Amino acid sequence: MRKHIPMSLSSQYPWWMLDVARQLQNRVFQLSIPIRPMTRVFVVGELKAFRSILTDSSTQKPMAVFQHFRLITGGATMFTMNGDGWHEKREAVAPAFSSNHIKRMTRMAMEKTEVWIRDMLMDPAKNSSFDVSKEMTGIVLSAISETAFDYDISADEKDFFGAEIELALIEFTLKAPVNPLRGLFGLFIPDRRRAFVAVQNLKERTFQIMNAYRNKKEPSRNGTIIQLIMESDAYPTDDEKVAELIGFLIAGHDTT
């Protein structure tokens, strides 16, 4: 545990995990994380075992881990729920993941990538080193906003969302889960206080996206994520709608 906590807070964490797996000669192993008594945390890096866990009907999301993600979204979402609530929300948004919608988002992401490449090649001022992760995140945020949220996101908004999401994720999905003292003494930790500000900023901006959709004279009617969330009884309050939108924004920008 003494080794795990400092490594989990460093940029070498993923590589340390791989090194542990090599030393153990096993890609499934238990971690010593002080979440709470009698709680065990395992790393599963073996594909068949991982798939069998995910497809097992008795598998449950561990709240000891996912409760931290709820601090980012501002409430329970499809990504952090089990049982009937999860099933209801999943059924509500499932049509947005049809093959046609996935192809549309992929096509949009490729088009925006090609525009970015063309702009980089044509502008001599941009012919220098740059942060690949930031640029790719911006492209993906554009694609998600347009295809899933029916929203034309500006360059400043992309930078804003990217920066605030990163601050929130570092605190609530990287640092807090392995160091429970951060929750107890959060008022005295500047990074944690700033992460809560980031969460509030994300919530306010996402409310703006939701209200922009509401105010459209002709909002999308082709089964986008925001349309399905806005029209579903699974999300009776605006806070629940915004929490789910933030969840999709984070999950989408990180994986797409």
Tab-separated table of C-alpha atoms in Angstrom:
chain	number	residue	atom	x	y	z
A	1	MET	CA	0.000	0.000	0.000
A	2	ARG	CA	2.863	2.410	0.765
A	3	LYS	CA	4.133	1.931	-2.769
A	4	HIS	CA	0.740	1.984	-4.475
A	5	ILE	CA	-0.536	5.343	-3.195
A	6	PRO	CA	2.433	7.469	-4.394
A	7	MET	CA	2.547	5.612	-7.710
A	8	SER	CA	-1.181	6.096	-8.263
A	9	LEU	CA	-0.674	9.847	-7.966
A	10	SER	CA	2.179	9.932	-10.476
A	11	SER	CA	2.297	9.972	-14.267
A	12	GLN	CA	3.995	6.553	-14.150
A	13	TYR	CA	0.933	4.769	-12.743
A	14	PRO	CA	-0.079	2.836	-15.907
A	15	TRP	CA	3.486	1.688	-16.515
A	16	TRP	CA	3.896	0.710	-12.873
A	17	MET	CA	0.787	-1.461	-13.189
A	18	LEU	CA	2.317	-3.202	-16.203
A	19	ASP	CA	5.569	-3.677	-14.314
A	20	VAL	CA	3.697	-5.274	-11.393
A	21	ALA	CA	1.962	-7.639	-13.826
A	22	ARG	CA	5.326	-8.617	-15.338
A	23	GLN	CA	6.849	-9.229	-11.918
A	24	LEU	CA	3.886	-11.358	-10.838
A	25	GLN	CA	3.724	-13.026	-14.268
A	26	ASN	CA	-0.011	-12.563	-14.034
A	27	ARG	CA	-2.295	-9.888	-15.439
A	28	VAL	CA	-4.927	-10.426	-12.729
A	29	PHE	CA	-3.880	-9.309	-9.260
A	30	GLN	CA	-5.148	-7.616	-6.105
A	31	LEU	CA	-4.275	-4.044	-5.110
A	32	SER	CA	-3.807	-2.738	-1.591
A	33	ILE	CA	-6.038	0.334	-1.655
A	34	PRO	CA	-7.437	1.707	1.626
A	35	ILE	CA	-10.980	2.283	0.344
A	36	ARG	CA	-12.782	0.715	3.281
A	37	PRO	CA	-12.448	-2.411	5.465
A	38	MET	CA	-13.114	-5.760	3.803
A	39	THR	CA	-13.060	-4.217	0.332
A	40	ARG	CA	-10.874	-5.876	-2.276
A	41	VAL	CA	-9.733	-4.220	-5.501
A	42	PHE	CA	-8.425	-6.274	-8.388
A	43	VAL	CA	-6.723	-5.385	-11.647
A	44	VAL	CA	-8.006	-7.525	-14.509
A	45	GLY	CA	-5.784	-7.191	-17.557
A	46	GLU	CA	-6.609	-10.519	-19.150
A	47	LEU	CA	-9.097	-10.144	-22.000
A	48	LYS	CA	-11.174	-13.313	-21.591
A	49	ALA	CA	-11.518	-12.845	-17.828
A	50	PHE	CA	-12.457	-9.194	-18.290
A	51	ARG	CA	-15.084	-10.027	-20.884
A	52	SER	CA	-16.586	-12.793	-18.753
A	53	ILE	CA	-16.910	-10.373	-15.817
A	54	LEU	CA	-18.614	-7.708	-17.921
A	55	THR	CA	-21.051	-10.134	-19.503
A	56	ASP	CA	-21.976	-11.876	-16.239
A	57	SER	CA	-25.521	-10.903	-15.237
A	58	SER	CA	-24.534	-10.723	-11.566
A	59	THR	CA	-21.797	-8.131	-12.141
A	60	GLN	CA	-22.378	-4.857	-10.286
A	61	LYS	CA	-20.576	-1.538	-10.532
A	62	PRO	CA	-18.617	-1.075	-7.275
A	63	MET	CA	-19.968	2.068	-5.624
A	64	ALA	CA	-16.725	2.471	-3.665
A	65	VAL	CA	-15.173	3.357	-7.013
A	66	PHE	CA	-18.048	4.925	-8.955
A	67	GLN	CA	-19.231	7.217	-6.179
A	68	HIS	CA	-16.254	9.426	-6.996
A	69	PHE	CA	-17.401	9.750	-10.604
A	70	ARG	CA	-20.777	10.945	-9.331
A	71	LEU	CA	-19.010	13.932	-7.807
A	72	ILE	CA	-18.072	15.005	-11.343
A	73	THR	CA	-21.488	14.564	-12.943
A	74	GLY	CA	-23.386	15.939	-9.964
A	75	GLY	CA	-25.484	12.827	-9.430
A	76	ALA	CA	-26.176	9.249	-10.434
A	77	THR	CA	-25.997	8.463	-14.142
A	78	MET	CA	-26.281	5.406	-16.341
A	79	PHE	CA	-22.509	5.019	-15.973
A	80	THR	CA	-22.635	4.830	-12.159
A	81	MET	CA	-25.885	2.951	-11.451
A	82	ASN	CA	-26.987	-0.632	-11.034
A	83	GLY	CA	-30.394	-2.274	-11.135
A	84	ASP	CA	-33.659	-0.867	-12.441
A	85	GLY	CA	-32.460	2.744	-12.558
A	86	TRP	CA	-29.546	1.784	-14.784
A	87	HIS	CA	-31.770	-0.321	-17.024
A	88	GLU	CA	-34.330	2.468	-17.429
A	89	LYS	CA	-31.733	5.050	-18.421
A	90	ARG	CA	-29.925	2.632	-20.708
A	91	GLU	CA	-33.141	1.803	-22.554
A	92	ALA	CA	-33.876	5.513	-22.947
A	93	VAL	CA	-30.633	6.328	-24.786
A	94	ALA	CA	-29.975	3.007	-26.537
A	95	PRO	CA	-31.421	4.176	-29.913
A	96	ALA	CA	-28.658	6.804	-30.110
A	97	PHE	CA	-26.128	3.992	-30.520
A	98	SER	CA	-27.560	2.378	-33.606
A	99	SER	CA	-25.102	1.637	-36.395
A	100	ASN	CA	-26.312	4.661	-38.371
A	101	HIS	CA	-25.617	7.034	-35.480
A	102	ILE	CA	-22.184	5.525	-34.835
A	103	LYS	CA	-21.298	5.847	-38.517
A	104	ARG	CA	-22.480	9.457	-38.469
A	105	MET	CA	-20.303	10.320	-35.465
A	106	THR	CA	-17.306	8.515	-36.959
A	107	ARG	CA	-17.763	10.363	-40.241
A	108	MET	CA	-18.040	13.687	-38.413
A	109	ALA	CA	-14.879	12.974	-36.397
A	110	MET	CA	-12.972	12.097	-39.572
A	111	GLU	CA	-14.174	15.227	-41.354
A	112	LYS	CA	-13.073	17.438	-38.469
A	113	THR	CA	-9.738	15.625	-38.308
A	114	GLU	CA	-9.150	16.279	-42.012
A	115	VAL	CA	-9.990	19.971	-41.539
A	116	TRP	CA	-7.551	20.161	-38.636
A	117	ILE	CA	-4.783	18.516	-40.683
A	118	ARG	CA	-5.409	20.881	-43.597
A	119	ASP	CA	-5.327	23.922	-41.329
A	120	MET	CA	-2.087	22.749	-39.709
A	121	LEU	CA	-0.443	22.273	-43.110
A	122	MET	CA	-1.627	25.598	-44.548
A	123	ASP	CA	-0.751	27.812	-41.561
A	124	PRO	CA	3.047	28.262	-41.192
A	125	ALA	CA	2.503	29.682	-37.694
A	126	LYS	CA	1.187	26.299	-36.581
A	127	ASN	CA	4.230	24.464	-37.923
A	128	SER	CA	5.638	23.826	-34.459
A	129	SER	CA	5.309	21.401	-31.594
A	130	PHE	CA	1.836	20.970	-30.077
A	131	ASP	CA	-0.068	18.914	-27.518
A	132	VAL	CA	-1.518	15.994	-29.486
A	133	SER	CA	-3.864	14.991	-26.666
A	134	LYS	CA	-5.351	18.491	-26.444
A	135	GLU	CA	-5.858	18.733	-30.200
A	136	MET	CA	-7.479	15.297	-30.492
A	137	THR	CA	-9.710	16.030	-27.487
A	138	GLY	CA	-10.851	19.219	-29.192
A	139	ILE	CA	-11.730	17.341	-32.369
A	140	VAL	CA	-13.696	14.725	-30.454
A	141	LEU	CA	-15.539	17.333	-28.388
A	142	SER	CA	-16.597	18.995	-31.621
A	143	ALA	CA	-17.874	15.731	-33.052
A	144	ILE	CA	-19.761	14.784	-29.873
A	145	SER	CA	-21.282	18.231	-29.456
A	146	GLU	CA	-22.559	18.362	-33.014
A	147	THR	CA	-23.776	14.781	-33.432
A	148	ALA	CA	-24.906	13.919	-29.885
A	149	PHE	CA	-25.878	17.289	-28.389
A	150	ASP	CA	-27.000	19.174	-31.506
A	151	TYR	CA	-24.663	21.981	-30.432
A	152	ASP	CA	-22.003	23.920	-32.327
A	153	ILE	CA	-19.207	24.222	-29.783
A	154	SER	CA	-16.742	27.105	-30.099
A	155	ALA	CA	-12.950	26.847	-29.879
A	156	ASP	CA	-12.975	28.599	-26.498
A	157	GLU	CA	-15.624	26.195	-25.201
A	158	LYS	CA	-13.572	23.207	-26.341
A	159	ASP	CA	-10.551	24.495	-24.439
A	160	PHE	CA	-12.745	25.199	-21.417
A	161	PHE	CA	-14.391	21.773	-21.333
A	162	GLY	CA	-11.105	19.975	-21.953
A	163	ALA	CA	-9.335	21.790	-19.116
A	164	GLU	CA	-12.165	21.496	-16.575
A	165	ILE	CA	-12.808	17.822	-17.356
A	166	GLU	CA	-9.121	17.065	-16.861
A	167	LEU	CA	-9.007	18.798	-13.477
A	168	ALA	CA	-12.105	16.935	-12.281
A	169	LEU	CA	-10.949	13.545	-13.552
A	170	ILE	CA	-7.501	13.841	-11.958
A	171	GLU	CA	-9.001	14.540	-8.544
A	172	PHE	CA	-12.069	12.309	-8.488
A	173	THR	CA	-10.999	9.291	-10.554
A	174	LEU	CA	-7.250	9.206	-9.929
A	175	LYS	CA	-6.367	10.745	-6.583
A	176	ALA	CA	-9.482	10.388	-4.401
A	177	PRO	CA	-10.197	6.662	-4.958
A	178	VAL	CA	-6.768	5.637	-3.632
A	179	ASN	CA	-6.455	8.254	-0.895
A	180	PRO	CA	-9.570	8.575	1.301
A	181	LEU	CA	-7.873	11.301	3.341
A	182	ARG	CA	-8.482	13.709	0.456
A	183	GLY	CA	-12.193	13.519	1.192
A	184	LEU	CA	-11.688	14.184	4.883
A	185	PHE	CA	-9.311	17.101	4.475
A	186	GLY	CA	-10.507	18.433	1.121
A	187	LEU	CA	-10.961	21.987	2.383
A	188	PHE	CA	-7.240	22.179	3.008
A	189	ILE	CA	-6.187	20.762	-0.381
A	190	PRO	CA	-6.096	23.414	-3.151
A	191	ASP	CA	-6.278	20.864	-5.987
A	192	ARG	CA	-9.438	19.314	-4.557
A	193	ARG	CA	-11.087	22.689	-3.993
A	194	ARG	CA	-10.269	23.630	-7.591
A	195	ALA	CA	-11.716	20.316	-8.802
A	196	PHE	CA	-15.060	21.154	-7.189
A	197	VAL	CA	-14.994	24.521	-8.947
A	198	ALA	CA	-14.361	22.664	-12.219
A	199	VAL	CA	-17.378	20.444	-11.535
A	200	GLN	CA	-19.602	23.455	-10.973
A	201	ASN	CA	-18.275	25.083	-14.151
A	202	LEU	CA	-19.017	21.928	-16.147
A	203	LYS	CA	-22.535	21.818	-14.753
A	204	GLU	CA	-23.249	25.452	-15.632
A	205	ARG	CA	-21.910	25.109	-19.177
A	206	THR	CA	-23.832	21.883	-19.738
A	207	PHE	CA	-27.012	23.624	-18.584
A	208	GLN	CA	-26.300	26.175	-21.319
A	209	ILE	CA	-26.054	23.385	-23.902
A	210	MET	CA	-29.334	21.898	-22.672
A	211	ASN	CA	-31.104	25.253	-22.766
A	212	ALA	CA	-29.703	25.967	-26.227
A	213	TYR	CA	-31.347	22.756	-27.405
A	214	ARG	CA	-34.634	23.738	-25.747
A	215	ASN	CA	-34.591	27.127	-27.434
A	216	LYS	CA	-33.987	25.780	-30.926
A	217	LYS	CA	-36.833	26.442	-33.314
A	218	GLU	CA	-36.146	23.133	-35.026
A	219	PRO	CA	-34.240	20.818	-32.657
A	220	SER	CA	-32.938	17.521	-33.985
A	221	ARG	CA	-35.543	14.779	-34.305
A	222	ASN	CA	-33.277	11.959	-35.436
A	223	GLY	CA	-32.642	10.250	-32.103
A	224	THR	CA	-29.625	12.134	-30.808
A	225	ILE	CA	-28.529	11.582	-27.220
A	226	ILE	CA	-29.752	14.973	-26.076
A	227	GLN	CA	-33.161	14.496	-27.711
A	228	LEU	CA	-33.645	11.107	-26.077
A	229	ILE	CA	-32.597	12.401	-22.661
A	230	MET	CA	-34.780	15.497	-22.895
A	231	GLU	CA	-37.862	13.501	-23.894
A	232	SER	CA	-37.465	10.512	-21.560
A	233	ASP	CA	-39.297	10.000	-18.279
A	234	ALA	CA	-36.131	8.328	-17.016
A	235	TYR	CA	-34.761	11.851	-16.460
A	236	PRO	CA	-37.547	13.752	-14.659
A	237	THR	CA	-35.419	16.702	-13.494
A	238	ASP	CA	-33.002	19.060	-15.212
A	239	ASP	CA	-30.267	18.069	-12.767
A	240	GLU	CA	-30.607	14.430	-13.842
A	241	LYS	CA	-30.539	15.421	-17.499
A	242	VAL	CA	-27.407	17.533	-17.030
A	243	ALA	CA	-25.678	14.809	-15.007
A	244	GLU	CA	-26.225	12.298	-17.824
A	245	LEU	CA	-25.072	14.753	-20.479
A	246	ILE	CA	-21.870	15.383	-18.519
A	247	GLY	CA	-21.413	11.636	-18.183
A	248	PHE	CA	-21.682	11.143	-21.936
A	249	LEU	CA	-19.370	14.097	-22.580
A	250	ILE	CA	-16.688	12.636	-20.341
A	251	ALA	CA	-17.091	9.036	-21.473
A	252	GLY	CA	-17.267	10.034	-25.134
A	253	HIS	CA	-14.326	12.434	-25.179
A	254	ASP	CA	-12.117	9.899	-23.413
A	255	THR	CA	-12.865	6.900	-25.627
A	256	THR	CA	-13.779	8.237	-29.071
